[in-house]
Coordinates of C-alpha atoms in Angstrom, one line a residue:
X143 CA -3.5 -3.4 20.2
X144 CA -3.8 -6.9 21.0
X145 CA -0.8 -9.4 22.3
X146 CA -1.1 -11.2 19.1
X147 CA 2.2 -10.2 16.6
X148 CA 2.1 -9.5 12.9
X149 CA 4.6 -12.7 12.3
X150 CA 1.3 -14.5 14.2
X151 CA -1.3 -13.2 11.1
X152 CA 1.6 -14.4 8.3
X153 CA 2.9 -11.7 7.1
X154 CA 7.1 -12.1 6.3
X155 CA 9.9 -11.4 9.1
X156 CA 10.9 -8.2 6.5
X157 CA 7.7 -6.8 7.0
X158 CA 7.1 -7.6 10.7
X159 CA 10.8 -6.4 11.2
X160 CA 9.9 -3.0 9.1
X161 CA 6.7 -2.8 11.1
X162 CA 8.9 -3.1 14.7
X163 CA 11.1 -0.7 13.6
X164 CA 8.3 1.8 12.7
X165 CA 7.1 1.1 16.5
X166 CA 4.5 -1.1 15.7
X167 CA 5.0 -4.1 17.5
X168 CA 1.0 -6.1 17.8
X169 CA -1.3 -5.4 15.2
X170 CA -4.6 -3.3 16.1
X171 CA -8.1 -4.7 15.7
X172 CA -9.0 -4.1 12.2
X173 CA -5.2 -5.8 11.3
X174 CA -5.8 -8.4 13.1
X175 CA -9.3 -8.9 11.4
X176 CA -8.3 -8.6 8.3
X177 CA -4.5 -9.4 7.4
X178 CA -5.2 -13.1 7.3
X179 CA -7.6 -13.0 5.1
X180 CA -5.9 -10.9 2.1
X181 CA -2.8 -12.7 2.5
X182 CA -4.8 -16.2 1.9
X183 CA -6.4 -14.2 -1.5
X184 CA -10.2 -13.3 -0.2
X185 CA -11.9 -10.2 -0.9
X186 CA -12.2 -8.2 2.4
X187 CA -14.6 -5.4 3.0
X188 CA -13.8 -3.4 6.6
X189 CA -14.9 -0.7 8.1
X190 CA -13.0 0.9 11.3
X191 CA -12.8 4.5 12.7
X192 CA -10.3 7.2 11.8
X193 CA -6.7 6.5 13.2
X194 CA -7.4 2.8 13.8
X195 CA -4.9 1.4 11.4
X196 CA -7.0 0.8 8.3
X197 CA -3.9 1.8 5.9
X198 CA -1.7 -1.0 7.4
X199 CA -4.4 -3.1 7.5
X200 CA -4.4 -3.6 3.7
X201 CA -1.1 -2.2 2.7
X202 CA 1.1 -5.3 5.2
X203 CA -0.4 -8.1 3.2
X204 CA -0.2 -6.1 -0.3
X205 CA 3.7 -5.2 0.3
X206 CA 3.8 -9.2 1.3
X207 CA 1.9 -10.6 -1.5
X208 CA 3.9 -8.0 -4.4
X209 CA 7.1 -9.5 -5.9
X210 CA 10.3 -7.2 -6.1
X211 CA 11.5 -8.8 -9.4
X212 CA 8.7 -7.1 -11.8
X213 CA 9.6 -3.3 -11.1
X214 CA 5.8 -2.0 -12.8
X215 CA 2.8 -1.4 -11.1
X216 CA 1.6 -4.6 -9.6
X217 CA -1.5 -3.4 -7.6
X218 CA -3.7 0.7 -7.3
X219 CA -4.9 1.7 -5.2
X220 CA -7.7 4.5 -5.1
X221 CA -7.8 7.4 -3.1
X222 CA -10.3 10.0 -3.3
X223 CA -7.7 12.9 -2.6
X224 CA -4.4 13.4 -2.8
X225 CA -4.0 14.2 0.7
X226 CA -5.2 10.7 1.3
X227 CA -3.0 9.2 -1.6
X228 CA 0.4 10.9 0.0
X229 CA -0.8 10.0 3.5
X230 CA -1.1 6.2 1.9
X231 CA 2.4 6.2 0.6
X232 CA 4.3 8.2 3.4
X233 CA 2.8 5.4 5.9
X234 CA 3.7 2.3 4.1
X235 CA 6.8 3.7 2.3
X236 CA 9.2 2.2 4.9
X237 CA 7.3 -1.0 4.8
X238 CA 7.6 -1.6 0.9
X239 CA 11.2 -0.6 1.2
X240 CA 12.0 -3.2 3.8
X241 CA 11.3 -5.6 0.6
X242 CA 12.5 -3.3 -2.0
X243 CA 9.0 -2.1 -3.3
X244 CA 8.9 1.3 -4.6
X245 CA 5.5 3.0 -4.0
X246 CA 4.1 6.3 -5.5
X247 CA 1.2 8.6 -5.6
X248 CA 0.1 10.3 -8.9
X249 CA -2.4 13.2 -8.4
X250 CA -3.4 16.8 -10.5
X251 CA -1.8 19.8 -9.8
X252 CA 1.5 18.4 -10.4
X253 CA 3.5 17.3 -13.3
X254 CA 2.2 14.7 -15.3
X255 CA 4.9 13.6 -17.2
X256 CA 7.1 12.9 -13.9
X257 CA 4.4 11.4 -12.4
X258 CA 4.2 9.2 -15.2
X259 CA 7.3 7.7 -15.5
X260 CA 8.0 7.4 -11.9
X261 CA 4.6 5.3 -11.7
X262 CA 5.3 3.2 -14.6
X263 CA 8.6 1.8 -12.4
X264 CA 6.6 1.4 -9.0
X265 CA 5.3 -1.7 -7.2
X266 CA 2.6 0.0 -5.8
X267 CA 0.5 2.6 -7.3
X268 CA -2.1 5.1 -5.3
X269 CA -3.8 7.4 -7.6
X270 CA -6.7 9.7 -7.3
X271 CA -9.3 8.9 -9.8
X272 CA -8.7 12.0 -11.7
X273 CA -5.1 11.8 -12.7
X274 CA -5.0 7.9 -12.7
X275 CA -7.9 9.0 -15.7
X276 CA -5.2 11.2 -17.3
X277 CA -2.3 8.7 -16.9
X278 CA -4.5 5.5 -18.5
X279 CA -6.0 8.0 -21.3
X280 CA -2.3 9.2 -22.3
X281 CA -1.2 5.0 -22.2
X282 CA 1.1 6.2 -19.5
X283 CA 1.2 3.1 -17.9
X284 CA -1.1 -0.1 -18.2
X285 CA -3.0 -1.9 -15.6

């Protein structure tokens, strides 16, 4: 972690209270290197090691830049499994609620229809490529 804080790189006193709450009180490396420079609107390719706080690193700035007002999906997010997608959510779940964003994962081998409609109502949706296939295909939602 560095001594730098996450109010530092920008990001709103919701989310850097949401964040302090969760226990994270300085942002690690790849935050630091990154955060800025979503929240400013740039394209951003990283690449960090496993348990190095990629997920935050794009999901603080997304939950910042999203307005609570619209409740339909404002941003997807791809994830190749949806062991990955429900990690995504069950990490930055507090954080999106700390500015009242809902966020959801849609993935096979469970009920479509549900999935559905709970996705067409969230902020944030991360989808494996499959079922996010199946939602767009069935107009379930739009992009």
């Amino acid at each position: 972690m560095s001594t730098q804080s996450f109010a530092d790189l920008g990001v709103s006193s919701a989310v850097s209270h949401a964040l302090k709450e969760r226990g994270f009180t300085a942002p690690f490396a790849i935050q630091t290197k990154v955060i800025g420079d979503v929240l400013a609107g740039k394209d951003v390719l990283a690449k960090s090691p496993t348990g190095s706080g990629k997920t935050l690193a794009f999901m603080v700035p997304l939950i910042d830049l999203i307005s609570a007002e619209d409740a339909r999906p404002s941003a997807l997010i791809l994830a190749p499994t949806r062991e990955l997608a429900t990690q995504i959510v069950d990490e930055s779940y507090p954080i999106a609620h700390a500015r009242a964003l809902k966020v959801t994962a849609v993935y096979g081998g469970v009920g479509l229809e549900k999935q559905a409609r709970t996705a067409a109502k969230s902020h944030i949706v991360v989808a494996t490529p499959g079922r996010l296939e199946d939602l767009l295909r069935r107009r379930a939602f739009s992009l």
